[in-house]
Amino acid sequence: TRSYERTKEVLILDKIPNKKDISVNSSVIARHRESNPEWYRSGTVVDFSGTAYASVKFDDDKVAWVTFENLRLVRRPHFCVNDM
């Protein structure tokens, strides 16, 4: 995949998500160009079409329908910290 500069460190699992794992406003990276299938860009899910497509608003404000196969969830792991 191709990377873009990010301001926050995140964990991205290379796993095709299930519909039940995605909701509107989920942070994702997704393929944004058919001509460059290895290029992914960060964005936010804004809608769904059936059980196979999500509408993603990318960080450059473009919106596109993306198959779940070409989408990865951005996870922000929670770390438990006791009084230190």
Backbone as a chain_set.jsonl record, in Angstrom:
{"seq": "TRSYERTKEVLILDKIPNKKDISVNSSVIARHRESNPEWYRSGTVVDFSGTAYASVKFDDDKVAWVTFENLRLVRRPHFCVNDM", "coords": {"N": [[0.836, -1.186, 0.0], [0.28, 2.331, -0.364], [1.489, 5.02, 1.513], [0.295, 7.869, 3.348], [0.98, 11.02, 4.835], [0.172, 11.241, 8.241], [-1.418, 12.632, 11.103], [-1.951, 11.354, 13.441], [-1.033, 8.409, 15.18], [-2.059, 5.221, 14.212], [-3.651, 1.972, 14.218], [-3.871, -0.331, 11.668], [-5.475, -3.036, 10.507], [-4.857, -5.534, 8.123], [-7.357, -6.648, 6.974], [-10.35, -7.706, 5.53], [-13.232, -5.985, 6.261], [-16.284, -6.9, 7.996], [-19.758, -6.183, 7.38], [-21.094, -5.726, 9.791], [-19.119, -4.682, 11.37], [-18.664, -2.119, 10.581], [-19.676, 1.256, 10.664], [-21.593, 4.261, 10.007], [-19.541, 7.088, 9.977], [-17.259, 5.679, 10.662], [-13.742, 5.479, 10.817], [-11.562, 4.952, 8.134], [-9.272, 3.417, 5.756], [-9.146, 3.444, 2.258], [-9.29, 2.164, -1.084], [-8.762, 4.517, -3.561], [-8.373, 5.049, -6.201], [-8.931, 3.556, -9.261], [-7.033, 3.215, -11.205], [-4.675, 2.983, -9.829], [-4.393, 0.528, -7.981], [-3.068, -0.119, -5.613], [-3.004, 2.096, -4.034], [-4.156, 3.647, -1.205], [-6.298, 5.748, 0.721], [-7.012, 7.833, 3.518], [-10.195, 8.178, 5.146], [-13.73, 8.697, 5.849], [-16.576, 6.757, 6.57], [-19.661, 7.399, 5.061], [-22.092, 6.432, 4.17], [-24.075, 3.529, 3.148], [-24.482, 0.899, 0.713], [-26.399, -1.669, 0.283], [-24.893, -4.777, 1.211], [-22.277, -4.735, 0.482], [-20.964, -2.399, -0.303], [-19.533, 0.738, 0.658], [-19.96, 4.198, 1.091], [-17.44, 6.488, 0.938], [-16.028, 9.358, 2.33], [-13.251, 10.943, 1.468], [-10.096, 12.221, 2.778], [-9.476, 14.348, 1.156], [-11.841, 15.48, 0.539], [-13.258, 14.278, -1.546], [-15.807, 11.996, -2.597], [-16.603, 8.561, -2.767], [-17.902, 5.381, -3.884], [-16.986, 2.382, -2.405], [-15.938, -0.985, -2.435], [-16.245, -3.381, 0.23], [-14.099, -5.066, 0.18], [-12.012, -3.463, -0.651], [-11.422, -1.806, 1.455], [-10.301, -0.805, 4.665], [-10.53, -0.911, 8.174], [-9.709, 1.677, 10.449], [-8.214, 1.462, 13.445], [-8.111, 2.574, 16.762], [-6.252, 1.673, 19.258], [-7.11, 0.955, 22.653], [-5.465, 1.577, 25.635], [-4.951, 0.25, 28.76], [-4.256, 1.92, 31.712], [-2.959, 1.923, 34.842], [-2.862, 3.707, 37.978], [0.084, 5.443, 37.934]], "CA": [[0.0, 0.0, 0.0], [0.989, 3.606, -0.359], [1.156, 5.735, 2.736], [0.148, 9.321, 3.347], [1.312, 11.561, 6.149], [-0.944, 11.282, 9.175], [-1.065, 13.35, 12.317], [-2.143, 10.465, 14.573], [-0.634, 7.028, 14.968], [-3.209, 4.325, 14.264], [-3.431, 0.579, 13.872], [-4.716, -0.73, 10.549], [-5.362, -4.455, 10.234], [-5.09, -5.873, 6.721], [-8.454, -7.606, 7.033], [-11.586, -7.209, 4.924], [-14.209, -5.873, 7.347], [-17.672, -7.332, 7.824], [-20.717, -5.073, 7.465], [-21.426, -5.475, 11.201], [-18.001, -3.981, 12.004], [-18.552, -0.767, 10.02], [-20.84, 2.125, 10.847], [-21.404, 5.616, 9.508], [-18.512, 7.811, 10.73], [-16.073, 4.854, 10.916], [-12.498, 5.896, 10.157], [-11.084, 3.882, 7.264], [-8.483, 3.716, 4.575], [-9.829, 2.773, 1.163], [-8.747, 2.393, -2.423], [-9.419, 5.702, -4.093], [-8.144, 5.165, -7.645], [-8.906, 2.278, -9.97], [-5.802, 3.144, -11.996], [-3.582, 2.642, -8.91], [-5.081, -0.275, -6.971], [-2.331, -0.234, -4.354], [-3.078, 3.368, -3.316], [-5.261, 3.823, -0.28], [-6.338, 7.08, 1.327], [-7.863, 7.842, 4.703], [-11.498, 8.8, 4.974], [-14.795, 8.393, 6.79], [-17.762, 6.158, 5.953], [-20.808, 8.306, 5.156], [-23.333, 5.766, 3.759], [-23.927, 2.151, 2.694], [-25.349, 0.403, -0.349], [-26.467, -3.114, 0.465], [-23.94, -5.372, 2.151], [-20.96, -4.852, -0.146], [-20.373, -1.104, -0.638], [-19.617, 1.872, 1.578], [-19.611, 5.498, 0.529], [-16.358, 7.026, 1.758], [-15.57, 10.724, 2.094], [-11.807, 10.921, 1.684], [-9.538, 13.412, 3.429], [-9.409, 15.447, 0.186], [-13.254, 15.83, 0.369], [-13.914, 13.516, -2.607], [-16.637, 10.905, -2.1], [-16.672, 7.463, -3.734], [-18.375, 4.086, -3.41], [-15.862, 1.454, -2.313], [-16.321, -2.303, -1.934], [-15.623, -3.72, 1.511], [-12.823, -5.707, -0.147], [-11.007, -2.41, -0.853], [-11.573, -0.9, 2.581], [-9.758, -1.314, 5.927], [-10.886, -0.081, 9.327], [-8.648, 2.287, 11.246], [-8.52, 1.206, 14.856], [-7.3, 3.267, 17.749], [-6.278, 0.772, 20.421], [-7.229, 1.541, 23.983], [-4.492, 1.005, 26.546], [-5.307, 0.418, 30.174], [-3.15, 2.449, 32.511], [-3.262, 2.076, 36.261], [-2.147, 4.847, 38.569], [1.525, 5.244, 37.818]], "C": [[0.878, 1.246, 0.0], [0.567, 4.375, 0.883], [1.055, 7.237, 2.49], [0.504, 9.815, 4.735], [0.05, 11.646, 6.989], [-0.485, 12.036, 10.417], [-1.196, 12.464, 13.544], [-1.646, 9.067, 14.21], [-1.86, 6.145, 15.134], [-2.79, 2.921, 13.888], [-4.391, 0.224, 12.749], [-4.457, -2.205, 10.27], [-5.678, -4.712, 8.765], [-6.105, -7.002, 6.665], [-9.691, -6.968, 6.411], [-12.649, -7.155, 6.022], [-15.561, -6.48, 6.976], [-18.572, -6.12, 7.972], [-20.996, -4.721, 8.926], [-20.333, -4.688, 11.932], [-17.875, -2.521, 11.573], [-19.826, 0.007, 10.316], [-20.548, 3.471, 10.189], [-20.481, 6.328, 10.491], [-17.312, 6.945, 11.121], [-14.884, 5.434, 10.165], [-11.944, 4.705, 9.391], [-9.946, 4.371, 6.385], [-9.14, 2.913, 3.469], [-9.136, 3.088, -0.153], [-9.502, 3.572, -3.022], [-9.171, 5.911, -5.585], [-8.096, 3.785, -8.273], [-7.604, 2.114, -10.744], [-4.579, 2.79, -11.143], [-4.155, 1.825, -7.763], [-4.347, -0.42, -5.652], [-2.399, 1.048, -3.52], [-4.349, 3.427, -2.477], [-5.156, 5.21, 0.336], [-7.281, 7.027, 2.522], [-9.161, 8.593, 4.427], [-12.463, 8.348, 6.05], [-15.977, 7.814, 6.035], [-18.938, 7.109, 6.155], [-22.133, 7.638, 4.791], [-23.017, 4.33, 3.363], [-24.857, 1.89, 1.526], [-25.341, -1.114, -0.242], [-25.457, -3.596, 1.483], [-22.53, -5.439, 1.592], [-20.26, -3.526, -0.425], [-20.558, -0.09, 0.479], [-19.257, 3.132, 0.806], [-18.605, 6.131, 1.478], [-16.062, 8.459, 1.341], [-14.106, 10.755, 2.476], [-11.33, 12.232, 2.282], [-9.339, 14.577, 2.474], [-10.811, 15.911, -0.218], [-13.938, 15.164, -0.822], [-14.681, 12.374, -1.968], [-16.72, 9.838, -3.176], [-17.253, 6.225, -3.065], [-17.219, 3.107, -3.492], [-16.386, 0.103, -1.813], [-15.627, -2.559, -0.607], [-14.26, -4.368, 1.291], [-11.686, -4.692, -0.257], [-11.021, -1.368, 0.267], [-10.978, -1.568, 3.819], [-10.136, -0.346, 7.04], [-9.646, 0.446, 10.023], [-9.059, 2.094, 12.698], [-7.561, 2.001, 15.731], [-7.324, 2.424, 19.016], [-6.362, 1.534, 21.734], [-6.233, 0.829, 24.903], [-4.947, 1.289, 27.977], [-4.088, 0.882, 30.943], [-3.64, 2.588, 33.939], [-2.499, 3.268, 36.795], [-0.648, 4.567, 38.545], [2.233, 6.403, 38.459]], "O": [[2.064, 1.197, 0.326], [-0.608, 4.368, 1.249], [1.647, 7.784, 1.559], [0.339, 9.085, 5.713], [-1.004, 12.068, 6.512], [0.704, 12.065, 10.732], [-0.62, 12.773, 14.587], [-1.818, 8.605, 13.082], [-2.618, 6.304, 16.091], [-1.721, 2.704, 13.317], [-5.594, 0.453, 12.865], [-3.363, -2.584, 9.851], [-6.646, -4.174, 8.227], [-5.775, -8.147, 6.355], [-10.038, -5.83, 6.727], [-12.937, -8.175, 6.649], [-15.927, -6.561, 5.803], [-18.198, -5.139, 8.615], [-21.121, -3.544, 9.264], [-20.585, -4.099, 12.983], [-17.074, -1.773, 12.132], [-20.926, -0.537, 10.225], [-19.403, 3.779, 9.859], [-20.63, 6.181, 11.705], [-16.43, 7.416, 11.838], [-15.009, 5.834, 9.007], [-11.862, 3.595, 9.917], [-9.688, 5.57, 6.28], [-9.64, 1.815, 3.713], [-8.491, 4.124, -0.314], [-10.732, 3.615, -2.992], [-9.705, 6.852, -6.172], [-7.304, 2.939, -7.858], [-7.124, 0.994, -10.92], [-3.56, 2.347, -11.674], [-4.384, 2.363, -6.68], [-4.957, -0.812, -4.657], [-1.893, 1.071, -2.398], [-5.461, 3.276, -2.984], [-4.067, 5.771, 0.456], [-8.24, 6.256, 2.526], [-9.218, 9.504, 3.601], [-12.078, 7.708, 7.029], [-16.345, 8.32, 4.975], [-19.19, 7.571, 7.267], [-23.194, 8.198, 5.064], [-21.852, 3.948, 3.253], [-25.879, 2.557, 1.361], [-24.372, -1.763, -0.637], [-25.19, -2.929, 2.483], [-21.672, -6.119, 2.156], [-19.074, -3.522, -0.753], [-21.588, -0.057, 1.153], [-18.354, 3.123, -0.031], [-18.875, 6.292, 2.668], [-15.868, 8.748, 0.16], [-13.752, 10.614, 3.647], [-12.056, 13.225, 2.296], [-9.062, 15.69, 2.919], [-10.965, 16.644, -1.194], [-15.102, 15.46, -1.088], [-14.276, 11.842, -0.934], [-16.886, 10.15, -4.356], [-17.123, 6.034, -1.856], [-16.551, 3.009, -4.52], [-17.185, 0.053, -0.878], [-14.55, -2.022, -0.346], [-13.366, -4.232, 2.126], [-10.531, -5.021, 0.01], [-10.679, -0.205, 0.056], [-11.136, -2.775, 4.003], [-10.071, 0.872, 6.874], [-8.652, -0.265, 10.166], [-10.136, 2.523, 13.113], [-6.363, 2.081, 15.463], [-8.3, 2.453, 19.766], [-5.772, 2.601, 21.901], [-6.182, -0.401, 24.928], [-5.278, 2.419, 28.335], [-3.011, 0.296, 30.83], [-4.617, 3.286, 34.208], [-1.593, 3.781, 36.138], [-0.186, 3.56, 39.082], [3.463, 6.443, 38.476]]}, "num_chains": 1, "name": "protein.A"}
